[in-house]
Amino acid sequence: MTTVRTRFAPSPTGYMHIGNLRTALYTYLIARVHNGEFILRIEDTDQGRYVDDALVVIYNTMQLAGLEYDEGPDVGGDYGPYVQSQRKEIYAKHAQQLVDSGHAYPCFCTLERLNAARESSITAGVWRYDRHCRELNPTEAARRIAAGESYVIRQKMPESGTTTFVDAVFGEITVPNSELEDQVLLKADKMPTYNFANVVDDHLMGITHVVRGTEYLSSAPKYNLLYDAFGWEIPTYVHLTPIMREPGKKLSKRHGDASFGDFYQKGYLIEAIINYIALLGWSPGTKQEIFSLEELKQQFSLSGLSKSPAVFDTKKLRWMNSVYIRQLSVEQFKEYGQPYLDQVLQGSAIAEDKVIELLQSRVEVFSEIPQMIEFLVSLPDYQVEMLCHAKTDTGLPEALESMRHSYTALLSLKTWNVALIKSTLKATVKSLGVKTGRILWPLRIAVSGQESTPGGAYDILELLGQEESLKRLQLGIDKAAQAVK
């Protein structure tokens, strides 16, 4: 049986977009589920868009994501070089082979001529190259090349008939050959175009499954005609639908949409990001949503790929990230969360272990930790109306009375821990004959200054300590007393 070989072939033109990473993940999973081989290839034919350090981003992302490749620029292999700019001689040789066989031709049209032809065309919006050099005499073409005239090599497309190809997601697709332009294969600087280089490389590297976005569906017939011209076997095509940031709008690095690196830096766990991305266009056919990479390597299938675009839902990613966070050990949570804890608690007397215990069941993304706990170090300014709670029909006079009772009860404590704080305040609630919220809501607001906190009033009081808790509670009493005058 033929060994399944797949390749991820990014361009070093910027950061690793979520769509790029999904392509890498699916390509990797196709290889692994078939016990095949996964290759990393750098497609840098567009030198004008090359971005410094983009290769570092690609290598680092692949490593962080756990997408280990069997062959690539930095690991070697029998089919290299794995960087297209280092394969120019290979492309030149194959382009000449197509010219010799009559499937391609040299084109000497200048940019000025092409622009003029485009502007003079009555269908300028859908203008295709007018094949001006297509029937040029080979002897004349050779003379002009020998004279040093600049030229490109174009693919000679059939002018009639149709080209049919089969895609693993979309099935059989047929395109009239009359719609196909005589595309450039080799540019004037002798660098190949993407459309040519990837066909040559995919064949020479033994790629069996080609995974890419649906934006390349219309180019598939061109690729097939190249394969046919060389007498090569056509690989399995797998075209992926786009990822949308909202219906009708694709995720795009040009529009500033987040990259894998952005989410990682914001405190999302790599495992959660990979899990979520795997489900953006693929379904296991069950209700299972949480997958480790090892599980994906066992269960991924081409039949689960969707024909409909996926919408990137940050809320769903946050939820999934929280699931992974809750599965961490306390030690792991502390390791991930420490940099964020240090932003607020470093140098304070707050008990870190207690904070961690309260946070793990509530944090969705690690980067939200500082905002969640900064009140422990510095009481934020809050509106006095926050002391009132609609559910307990608590107005400011009632809140003021409740806080005074709480202050008296807490002041009497000789030992300060959750158990004693809880029992003391419950006794206060019972003696007053009121709902628990009537006492705890204004108390928690007074000591935290915010409506949402990690942990309830008892936990916060213990963390702050008796002196700081009573100090803040007194400030709340004074604030409420001033307001009710």
CSV table of C-alpha atoms in Angstrom, one decimal:
chain,number,residue,atom,x,y,z
A,1,MET,CA,0.0,0.0,0.0
A,2,THR,CA,1.1,3.6,-0.7
A,3,THR,CA,2.3,5.4,2.4
A,4,VAL,CA,0.2,8.5,3.0
A,5,ARG,CA,2.3,11.6,2.8
A,6,THR,CA,0.9,15.0,3.6
A,7,ARG,CA,2.6,18.4,3.7
A,8,PHE,CA,1.9,21.8,5.4
A,9,ALA,CA,3.4,24.5,3.2
A,10,PRO,CA,3.1,27.9,4.8
A,11,SER,CA,4.5,31.1,3.3
A,12,PRO,CA,6.8,33.2,5.6
A,13,THR,CA,4.7,36.3,5.1
A,14,GLY,CA,3.5,37.0,8.7
A,15,TYR,CA,2.2,35.3,11.8
A,16,MET,CA,0.5,31.9,12.1
A,17,HIS,CA,-3.2,32.7,11.4
A,18,ILE,CA,-5.8,30.4,12.9
A,19,GLY,CA,-6.8,29.2,9.4
A,20,ASN,CA,-3.2,28.3,8.7
A,21,LEU,CA,-2.9,26.4,11.9
A,22,ARG,CA,-6.1,24.5,11.2
A,23,THR,CA,-4.7,23.5,7.8
A,24,ALA,CA,-1.5,22.3,9.5
A,25,LEU,CA,-3.5,20.4,12.1
A,26,TYR,CA,-5.8,18.6,9.6
A,27,THR,CA,-2.8,17.8,7.3
A,28,TYR,CA,-0.9,16.4,10.3
A,29,LEU,CA,-3.9,14.3,11.5
A,30,ILE,CA,-4.5,12.8,8.0
A,31,ALA,CA,-0.9,11.6,8.0
A,32,ARG,CA,-1.0,10.3,11.6
A,33,VAL,CA,-4.4,8.5,11.4
A,34,HIS,CA,-3.0,6.6,8.4
A,35,ASN,CA,0.4,6.0,10.1
A,36,GLY,CA,1.8,8.1,7.3
A,37,GLU,CA,4.4,10.9,7.1
A,38,PHE,CA,4.0,14.6,7.6
A,39,ILE,CA,6.2,17.1,5.9
A,40,LEU,CA,6.8,20.8,6.5
A,41,ARG,CA,7.7,22.8,3.4
A,42,ILE,CA,8.3,26.5,3.2
A,43,GLU,CA,6.7,28.2,0.1
A,44,ASP,CA,8.7,31.4,-0.2
A,45,THR,CA,8.3,32.1,-3.9
A,46,ASP,CA,6.7,35.5,-3.2
A,47,GLN,CA,9.9,37.2,-2.0
A,48,GLY,CA,8.2,40.6,-2.0
A,49,ARG,CA,6.0,39.6,0.9
A,50,TYR,CA,8.7,37.8,2.9
A,51,VAL,CA,8.7,38.9,6.6
A,52,ASP,CA,11.8,38.6,8.8
A,53,ASP,CA,11.4,36.1,11.6
A,54,ALA,CA,8.3,34.5,10.0
A,55,LEU,CA,10.2,31.2,9.8
A,56,VAL,CA,10.9,31.4,13.5
A,57,VAL,CA,7.2,31.9,14.2
A,58,ILE,CA,6.3,28.9,12.0
A,59,TYR,CA,8.8,26.6,13.7
A,60,ASN,CA,7.9,27.7,17.2
A,61,THR,CA,4.1,27.4,16.5
A,62,MET,CA,4.5,23.8,15.1
A,63,GLN,CA,6.6,22.9,18.1
A,64,LEU,CA,4.2,24.5,20.7
A,65,ALA,CA,1.2,22.9,18.9
A,66,GLY,CA,2.8,19.4,19.1
A,67,LEU,CA,2.6,19.0,15.3
A,68,GLU,CA,5.9,17.1,14.9
A,69,TYR,CA,6.9,16.8,11.3
A,70,ASP,CA,8.9,13.9,9.8
A,71,GLU,CA,10.7,16.0,7.2
A,72,GLY,CA,11.4,19.7,6.9
A,73,PRO,CA,13.9,22.5,6.5
A,74,ASP,CA,15.3,22.0,10.0
A,75,VAL,CA,15.1,18.2,10.3
A,76,GLY,CA,16.1,17.1,6.8
A,77,GLY,CA,14.8,14.2,4.7
A,78,ASP,CA,15.3,12.5,1.4
A,79,TYR,CA,13.2,14.9,-0.7
A,80,GLY,CA,14.8,18.3,0.1
A,81,PRO,CA,15.6,21.1,0.0
A,82,TYR,CA,12.3,21.9,1.8
A,83,VAL,CA,12.4,25.7,1.0
A,84,GLN,CA,11.2,26.6,-2.5
A,85,SER,CA,13.7,29.4,-3.0
A,86,GLN,CA,16.4,26.8,-2.8
A,87,ARG,CA,14.8,24.7,-5.6
A,88,LYS,CA,14.9,27.1,-8.5
A,89,GLU,CA,16.9,24.8,-10.8
A,90,ILE,CA,14.3,22.1,-10.3
A,91,TYR,CA,11.5,24.3,-11.4
A,92,ALA,CA,13.4,25.7,-14.4
A,93,LYS,CA,14.1,22.2,-15.5
A,94,HIS,CA,10.5,21.1,-15.3
A,95,ALA,CA,9.2,24.3,-16.9
A,96,GLN,CA,11.5,23.7,-19.9
A,97,GLN,CA,10.2,20.2,-20.1
A,98,LEU,CA,6.7,21.5,-20.5
A,99,VAL,CA,7.9,23.9,-23.2
A,100,ASP,CA,9.6,21.1,-25.0
A,101,SER,CA,6.5,18.9,-24.9
A,102,GLY,CA,4.2,21.8,-26.1
A,103,HIS,CA,2.3,22.2,-22.8
A,104,ALA,CA,3.9,25.7,-22.1
A,105,TYR,CA,5.5,28.6,-23.9
A,106,PRO,CA,7.7,31.6,-23.3
A,107,CYS,CA,5.8,34.9,-23.1
A,108,PHE,CA,7.6,38.2,-23.8
A,109,CYS,CA,4.7,40.5,-23.0
A,110,THR,CA,5.8,43.5,-21.0
A,111,LEU,CA,3.9,44.8,-18.0
A,112,GLU,CA,3.0,47.9,-20.1
A,113,ARG,CA,1.5,45.8,-22.9
A,114,LEU,CA,-0.5,43.6,-20.4
A,115,ASN,CA,-1.9,46.7,-18.7
A,116,ALA,CA,-2.8,48.3,-22.0
A,117,ALA,CA,-4.5,45.1,-23.2
A,118,ARG,CA,-6.4,44.9,-19.9
A,119,GLU,CA,-7.6,48.5,-20.1
A,120,SER,CA,-8.7,48.2,-23.7
A,121,SER,CA,-10.7,45.1,-23.1
A,122,ILE,CA,-14.5,45.6,-22.8
A,123,THR,CA,-14.5,43.0,-20.1
A,124,ALA,CA,-11.8,44.5,-18.0
A,125,GLY,CA,-13.3,43.2,-14.8
A,126,VAL,CA,-12.7,39.6,-15.8
A,127,TRP,CA,-9.8,40.0,-18.2
A,128,ARG,CA,-7.6,37.0,-18.9
A,129,TYR,CA,-4.3,37.0,-20.7
A,130,ASP,CA,-5.0,37.2,-24.4
A,131,ARG,CA,-2.4,34.6,-25.4
A,132,HIS,CA,-0.5,37.1,-27.5
A,133,CYS,CA,2.7,34.9,-27.4
A,134,ARG,CA,1.1,31.5,-27.5
A,135,GLU,CA,1.7,30.7,-31.1
A,136,LEU,CA,5.1,32.4,-31.3
A,137,ASN,CA,7.5,30.5,-33.6
A,138,PRO,CA,9.9,28.4,-31.4
A,139,THR,CA,12.9,29.6,-33.4
A,140,GLU,CA,11.9,33.2,-32.9
A,141,ALA,CA,11.3,32.6,-29.2
A,142,ALA,CA,14.8,31.0,-28.9
A,143,ARG,CA,16.4,34.0,-30.6
A,144,ARG,CA,14.7,36.5,-28.3
A,145,ILE,CA,15.7,34.5,-25.2
A,146,ALA,CA,19.3,34.3,-26.5
A,147,ALA,CA,19.3,38.0,-26.9
A,148,GLY,CA,18.5,38.5,-23.2
A,149,GLU,CA,14.9,39.6,-23.6
A,150,SER,CA,12.9,39.2,-20.4
A,151,TYR,CA,10.2,36.5,-20.5
A,152,VAL,CA,8.0,34.3,-18.4
A,153,ILE,CA,6.8,30.8,-19.1
A,154,ARG,CA,3.1,30.3,-19.3
A,155,GLN,CA,1.0,27.1,-19.2
A,156,LYS,CA,-0.8,26.3,-22.5
A,157,MET,CA,-4.3,25.6,-21.5
A,158,PRO,CA,-6.7,23.6,-23.8
A,159,GLU,CA,-9.2,26.0,-25.4
A,160,SER,CA,-12.1,23.6,-25.5
A,161,GLY,CA,-13.6,20.8,-23.5
A,162,THR,CA,-13.7,20.4,-19.8
A,163,THR,CA,-11.5,19.4,-16.9
A,164,THR,CA,-12.9,17.3,-14.0
A,165,PHE,CA,-11.4,16.7,-10.6
A,166,VAL,CA,-12.6,15.0,-7.5
A,167,ASP,CA,-12.3,16.6,-4.0
A,168,ALA,CA,-12.6,14.6,-0.8
A,169,VAL,CA,-15.0,17.2,0.6
A,170,PHE,CA,-16.9,18.6,-2.4
A,171,GLY,CA,-17.0,15.6,-4.7
A,172,GLU,CA,-16.7,15.8,-8.4
A,173,ILE,CA,-16.3,19.3,-10.0
A,174,THR,CA,-16.1,20.0,-13.7
A,175,VAL,CA,-14.8,23.3,-15.1
A,176,PRO,CA,-14.9,24.4,-18.8
A,177,ASN,CA,-11.4,24.8,-20.1
A,178,SER,CA,-12.4,28.1,-21.8
A,179,GLU,CA,-12.4,29.6,-18.3
A,180,LEU,CA,-8.8,28.7,-17.6
A,181,GLU,CA,-6.1,31.4,-18.2
A,182,ASP,CA,-2.7,30.6,-19.5
A,183,GLN,CA,-1.2,31.0,-16.1
A,184,VAL,CA,2.4,32.0,-15.5
A,185,LEU,CA,4.5,29.1,-14.3
A,186,LEU,CA,8.0,30.7,-14.1
A,187,LYS,CA,8.3,34.4,-13.5
A,188,ALA,CA,10.9,36.7,-15.2
A,189,ASP,CA,13.2,36.4,-12.2
A,190,LYS,CA,13.1,32.6,-12.7
A,191,MET,CA,11.1,32.1,-9.4
A,192,PRO,CA,8.2,29.8,-9.8
A,193,THR,CA,4.6,30.8,-9.1
A,194,TYR,CA,2.8,29.1,-6.3
A,195,ASN,CA,0.6,27.2,-8.7
A,196,PHE,CA,3.6,25.6,-10.5
A,197,ALA,CA,6.0,25.1,-7.6
A,198,ASN,CA,3.5,23.2,-5.4
A,199,VAL,CA,2.6,20.8,-8.2
A,200,VAL,CA,6.2,20.0,-8.9
A,201,ASP,CA,7.1,19.7,-5.2
A,202,ASP,CA,4.1,17.7,-4.3
A,203,HIS,CA,4.9,15.1,-7.0
A,204,LEU,CA,8.7,14.9,-6.3
A,205,MET,CA,8.0,14.7,-2.5
A,206,GLY,CA,5.5,11.9,-3.0
A,207,ILE,CA,2.6,13.8,-1.5
A,208,THR,CA,-0.6,11.8,-1.6
A,209,HIS,CA,-3.1,14.2,0.0
A,210,VAL,CA,-3.1,17.9,-0.7
A,211,VAL,CA,-4.9,20.0,1.9
A,212,ARG,CA,-5.7,23.6,1.3
A,213,GLY,CA,-8.5,26.2,1.4
A,214,THR,CA,-11.5,26.4,-0.9
A,215,GLU,CA,-10.0,29.6,-2.4
A,216,TYR,CA,-7.8,27.1,-4.4
A,217,LEU,CA,-10.8,25.1,-5.8
A,218,SER,CA,-10.8,27.1,-9.0
A,219,SER,CA,-7.1,26.4,-9.5
A,220,ALA,CA,-7.4,22.6,-9.2
A,221,PRO,CA,-8.1,22.1,-12.9
A,222,LYS,CA,-4.9,23.9,-13.7
A,223,TYR,CA,-3.0,21.6,-11.4
A,224,ASN,CA,-4.6,18.6,-12.9
A,225,LEU,CA,-3.6,19.7,-16.4
A,226,LEU,CA,0.0,20.0,-15.2
A,227,TYR,CA,-0.1,16.6,-13.6
A,228,ASP,CA,-1.4,15.2,-16.9
A,229,ALA,CA,1.2,17.0,-18.9
A,230,PHE,CA,4.0,15.5,-16.9
A,231,GLY,CA,2.3,12.1,-16.8
A,232,TRP,CA,2.1,12.1,-13.0
A,233,GLU,CA,-0.5,10.7,-10.7
A,234,ILE,CA,-3.0,13.2,-9.3
A,235,PRO,CA,-3.1,13.3,-5.4
A,236,THR,CA,-6.2,13.4,-3.3
A,237,TYR,CA,-7.5,16.9,-3.0
A,238,VAL,CA,-8.9,18.1,0.4
A,239,HIS,CA,-10.3,21.6,0.2
A,240,LEU,CA,-11.3,23.2,3.5
A,241,THR,CA,-14.0,25.8,4.0
A,242,PRO,CA,-13.0,29.1,5.4
A,243,ILE,CA,-13.2,30.1,9.1
A,244,MET,CA,-15.4,33.1,9.6
A,245,ARG,CA,-15.2,35.7,12.4
A,246,GLU,CA,-18.9,36.3,11.8
A,247,PRO,CA,-21.3,35.3,9.0
A,248,GLY,CA,-20.0,36.7,5.7
A,249,LYS,CA,-16.7,37.9,7.1
A,250,LYS,CA,-13.6,35.6,7.0
A,251,LEU,CA,-11.0,35.5,9.6
A,252,SER,CA,-8.0,37.4,8.2
A,253,LYS,CA,-4.7,38.6,9.5
A,254,ARG,CA,-5.2,41.6,7.2
A,255,HIS,CA,-8.1,42.6,9.5
A,256,GLY,CA,-6.1,42.1,12.7
A,257,ASP,CA,-7.8,38.8,13.7
A,258,ALA,CA,-6.0,36.9,16.4
A,259,SER,CA,-3.3,34.4,15.6
A,260,PHE,CA,-2.4,31.3,17.5
A,261,GLY,CA,0.4,33.3,19.2
A,262,ASP,CA,-2.0,35.9,20.3
A,263,PHE,CA,-4.3,33.4,22.0
A,264,TYR,CA,-1.3,31.7,23.6
A,265,GLN,CA,0.0,35.0,24.9
A,266,LYS,CA,-3.4,35.8,26.3
A,267,GLY,CA,-3.3,32.7,28.5
A,268,TYR,CA,-5.1,30.1,26.5
A,269,LEU,CA,-3.8,26.6,26.9
A,270,ILE,CA,-2.3,25.1,23.8
A,271,GLU,CA,-4.3,21.9,24.2
A,272,ALA,CA,-7.6,23.9,24.3
A,273,ILE,CA,-6.7,25.9,21.2
A,274,ILE,CA,-5.8,22.8,19.2
A,275,ASN,CA,-9.0,21.0,20.4
A,276,TYR,CA,-11.2,24.0,19.4
A,277,ILE,CA,-9.5,24.5,16.1
A,278,ALA,CA,-10.0,20.8,15.3
A,279,LEU,CA,-13.8,21.3,15.5
A,280,LEU,CA,-13.8,24.3,13.2
A,281,GLY,CA,-14.9,22.4,10.1
A,282,TRP,CA,-14.7,18.8,11.4
A,283,SER,CA,-17.2,16.7,13.4
A,284,PRO,CA,-16.5,13.3,15.0
A,285,GLY,CA,-20.1,12.3,14.4
A,286,THR,CA,-20.7,12.1,18.1
A,287,LYS,CA,-21.4,14.6,20.9
A,288,GLN,CA,-17.9,14.5,22.2
A,289,GLU,CA,-16.2,17.9,22.2
A,290,ILE,CA,-13.1,17.5,24.3
A,291,PHE,CA,-10.3,15.7,22.4
A,292,SER,CA,-6.6,15.4,23.3
A,293,LEU,CA,-4.2,15.5,20.3
A,294,GLU,CA,-3.7,11.7,20.8
A,295,GLU,CA,-7.5,11.1,20.5
A,296,LEU,CA,-7.6,13.3,17.4
A,297,LYS,CA,-4.9,11.2,15.8
A,298,GLN,CA,-7.0,8.2,16.3
A,299,GLN,CA,-10.5,9.5,15.4
A,300,PHE,CA,-9.9,12.2,12.7
A,301,SER,CA,-11.5,11.3,9.3
A,302,LEU,CA,-12.0,13.0,6.0
A,303,SER,CA,-15.7,12.0,6.1
A,304,GLY,CA,-16.2,14.3,9.1
A,305,LEU,CA,-15.1,17.5,7.2
A,306,SER,CA,-17.9,20.0,6.6
A,307,LYS,CA,-18.9,21.8,3.4
A,308,SER,CA,-20.1,24.8,5.3
A,309,PRO,CA,-17.8,27.6,6.7
A,310,ALA,CA,-17.1,27.5,10.4
A,311,VAL,CA,-17.6,30.5,12.7
A,312,PHE,CA,-14.9,31.3,15.2
A,313,ASP,CA,-16.7,31.7,18.5
A,314,THR,CA,-14.4,33.2,21.2
A,315,LYS,CA,-16.9,32.4,23.9
A,316,LYS,CA,-16.8,28.7,22.9
A,317,LEU,CA,-13.0,28.8,23.0
A,318,ARG,CA,-13.1,30.4,26.4
A,319,TRP,CA,-15.4,27.7,27.7
A,320,MET,CA,-13.2,25.0,26.3
A,321,ASN,CA,-10.2,26.6,27.8
A,322,SER,CA,-11.9,26.6,31.2
A,323,VAL,CA,-12.6,22.9,30.9
A,324,TYR,CA,-8.9,22.3,30.4
A,325,ILE,CA,-7.9,24.6,33.2
A,326,ARG,CA,-10.2,22.7,35.7
A,327,GLN,CA,-8.4,19.5,34.7
A,328,LEU,CA,-5.0,20.8,35.7
A,329,SER,CA,-3.4,19.8,38.9
A,330,VAL,CA,-3.0,22.5,41.5
A,331,GLU,CA,0.7,22.5,40.7
A,332,GLN,CA,0.1,22.9,37.0
A,333,PHE,CA,-2.4,25.6,37.5
A,334,LYS,CA,0.1,27.5,39.7
A,335,GLU,CA,2.8,27.1,37.1
A,336,TYR,CA,0.6,28.5,34.3
A,337,GLY,CA,-0.9,31.2,36.5
A,338,GLN,CA,2.2,32.4,38.4
A,339,PRO,CA,3.2,35.1,35.9
A,340,TYR,CA,-0.3,36.6,36.2
A,341,LEU,CA,-0.4,36.2,40.0
A,342,ASP,CA,2.9,38.0,40.3
A,343,GLN,CA,1.6,41.0,38.4
A,344,VAL,CA,-0.7,41.7,41.4
A,345,LEU,CA,0.4,39.8,44.4
A,346,GLN,CA,4.2,40.0,44.3
A,347,GLY,CA,5.4,41.6,47.5
A,348,SER,CA,1.9,41.5,49.2
A,349,ALA,CA,1.0,39.4,52.2
A,350,ILE,CA,-2.0,37.7,50.5
A,351,ALA,CA,-1.9,33.9,50.7
A,352,GLU,CA,-1.2,32.8,47.2
A,353,ASP,CA,-2.2,29.2,47.7
A,354,LYS,CA,-5.6,30.2,48.9
A,355,VAL,CA,-6.0,32.5,45.9
A,356,ILE,CA,-5.1,29.7,43.6
A,357,GLU,CA,-7.7,27.4,45.2
A,358,LEU,CA,-10.4,30.0,44.6
A,359,LEU,CA,-9.3,30.9,41.0
A,360,GLN,CA,-9.0,27.5,39.4
A,361,SER,CA,-12.7,26.7,39.2
A,362,ARG,CA,-13.5,30.3,38.0
A,363,VAL,CA,-10.8,31.3,35.5
A,364,GLU,CA,-11.5,30.8,31.8
A,365,VAL,CA,-8.3,32.5,30.5
A,366,PHE,CA,-5.2,33.0,32.6
A,367,SER,CA,-4.8,36.6,31.4
A,368,GLU,CA,-8.0,37.6,33.3
A,369,ILE,CA,-6.4,36.7,36.7
A,370,PRO,CA,-4.9,40.1,37.4
A,371,GLN,CA,-8.2,41.9,36.9
A,372,MET,CA,-10.0,39.3,39.0
A,373,ILE,CA,-7.7,39.6,42.0
A,374,GLU,CA,-6.3,43.2,42.0
A,375,PHE,CA,-9.0,44.2,44.5
A,376,LEU,CA,-7.1,42.1,47.1
A,377,VAL,CA,-4.3,44.6,47.0
A,378,SER,CA,-6.1,47.8,46.4
A,379,LEU,CA,-9.8,48.4,47.0
A,380,PRO,CA,-11.3,50.0,43.8
A,381,ASP,CA,-13.6,53.0,43.9
A,382,TYR,CA,-17.1,51.8,43.6
A,383,GLN,CA,-20.5,53.4,43.3
A,384,VAL,CA,-22.5,53.3,46.6
A,385,GLU,CA,-25.5,52.0,44.8
A,386,MET,CA,-23.6,48.7,44.4
A,387,LEU,CA,-24.2,48.0,48.1
A,388,CYS,CA,-27.9,47.4,47.3
A,389,HIS,CA,-29.1,44.1,46.0
A,390,ALA,CA,-32.4,44.0,44.1
A,391,LYS,CA,-33.1,40.3,44.9
A,392,THR,CA,-33.1,41.0,48.7
A,393,ASP,CA,-34.9,44.3,48.4
A,394,THR,CA,-32.0,45.9,50.0
A,395,GLY,CA,-31.9,49.7,49.8
A,396,LEU,CA,-29.0,51.8,51.2
A,397,PRO,CA,-30.5,52.2,54.7
A,398,GLU,CA,-30.8,48.4,55.0
A,399,ALA,CA,-27.4,47.9,53.5
A,400,LEU,CA,-25.9,50.4,56.0
A,401,GLU,CA,-27.7,48.6,58.9
A,402,SER,CA,-26.4,45.2,57.7
A,403,MET,CA,-22.8,46.4,57.4
A,404,ARG,CA,-22.9,47.8,60.9
A,405,HIS,CA,-24.1,44.5,62.3
A,406,SER,CA,-21.4,42.6,60.3
A,407,TYR,CA,-18.7,45.0,61.6
A,408,THR,CA,-19.7,44.5,65.2
A,409,ALA,CA,-19.8,40.7,64.8
A,410,LEU,CA,-16.5,40.4,63.0
A,411,LEU,CA,-14.7,42.8,65.4
A,412,SER,CA,-15.4,40.4,68.2
A,413,LEU,CA,-13.5,37.5,66.6
A,414,LYS,CA,-10.2,36.5,68.2
A,415,THR,CA,-9.3,34.0,65.5
A,416,TRP,CA,-9.6,34.7,61.8
A,417,ASN,CA,-10.5,31.9,59.4
A,418,VAL,CA,-13.3,30.9,57.1
A,419,ALA,CA,-15.0,28.6,59.5
A,420,LEU,CA,-15.3,31.1,62.3
A,421,ILE,CA,-16.2,34.0,59.9
A,422,LYS,CA,-18.9,31.8,58.3
A,423,SER,CA,-20.4,30.7,61.6
A,424,THR,CA,-20.3,34.2,63.1
A,425,LEU,CA,-22.1,35.8,60.1
A,426,LYS,CA,-24.6,33.0,59.9
A,427,ALA,CA,-25.4,33.7,63.6
A,428,THR,CA,-25.9,37.3,62.7
A,429,VAL,CA,-28.3,36.5,59.9
A,430,LYS,CA,-30.3,34.2,62.2
A,431,SER,CA,-30.5,36.8,65.0
A,432,LEU,CA,-31.7,39.4,62.7
A,433,GLY,CA,-34.2,37.1,61.0
A,434,VAL,CA,-33.2,38.2,57.5
A,435,LYS,CA,-32.1,36.5,54.3
A,436,THR,CA,-28.4,35.6,54.0
A,437,GLY,CA,-27.9,37.8,51.0
A,438,ARG,CA,-29.1,40.8,53.0
A,439,ILE,CA,-25.9,40.5,55.1
A,440,LEU,CA,-23.4,39.0,52.7
A,441,TRP,CA,-24.1,41.2,49.6
A,442,PRO,CA,-23.2,44.6,51.0
A,443,LEU,CA,-20.4,43.1,53.0
A,444,ARG,CA,-18.8,41.5,49.9
A,445,ILE,CA,-19.2,44.7,47.9
A,446,ALA,CA,-17.7,46.8,50.7
A,447,VAL,CA,-14.5,44.6,51.0
A,448,SER,CA,-14.0,44.0,47.3
A,449,GLY,CA,-15.5,46.9,45.5
A,450,GLN,CA,-16.8,44.7,42.7
A,451,GLU,CA,-19.9,42.5,42.0
A,452,SER,CA,-18.0,39.5,40.7
A,453,THR,CA,-15.2,38.0,42.8
A,454,PRO,CA,-13.3,34.7,42.9
A,455,GLY,CA,-14.9,33.2,46.0
A,456,GLY,CA,-17.6,34.5,48.3
A,457,ALA,CA,-17.6,36.9,51.2
A,458,TYR,CA,-16.1,34.4,53.6
A,459,ASP,CA,-13.2,33.6,51.4
A,460,ILE,CA,-12.4,37.2,50.7
A,461,LEU,CA,-12.5,38.2,54.3
A,462,GLU,CA,-10.1,35.4,55.2
A,463,LEU,CA,-7.7,36.5,52.4
A,464,LEU,CA,-7.7,40.1,53.4
A,465,GLY,CA,-7.3,39.5,57.1
A,466,GLN,CA,-9.2,41.0,59.9
A,467,GLU,CA,-7.6,44.4,60.0
A,468,GLU,CA,-7.9,45.1,56.3
A,469,SER,CA,-11.4,43.6,56.2
A,470,LEU,CA,-12.7,45.8,59.0
A,471,LYS,CA,-11.0,48.9,57.5
A,472,ARG,CA,-12.7,48.3,54.2
A,473,LEU,CA,-16.0,47.6,55.8
A,474,GLN,CA,-15.8,50.8,57.8
A,475,LEU,CA,-15.2,52.7,54.5
A,476,GLY,CA,-18.4,51.1,53.1
A,477,ILE,CA,-20.3,52.1,56.2
A,478,ASP,CA,-19.1,55.7,55.9
A,479,LYS,CA,-19.9,55.8,52.2
A,480,ALA,CA,-23.5,54.5,52.8
A,481,ALA,CA,-24.0,56.8,55.8
A,482,GLN,CA,-23.0,59.8,53.7
A,483,ALA,CA,-25.4,58.8,50.9
A,484,VAL,CA,-28.5,58.3,53.1
A,485,LYS,CA,-28.2,61.7,54.9
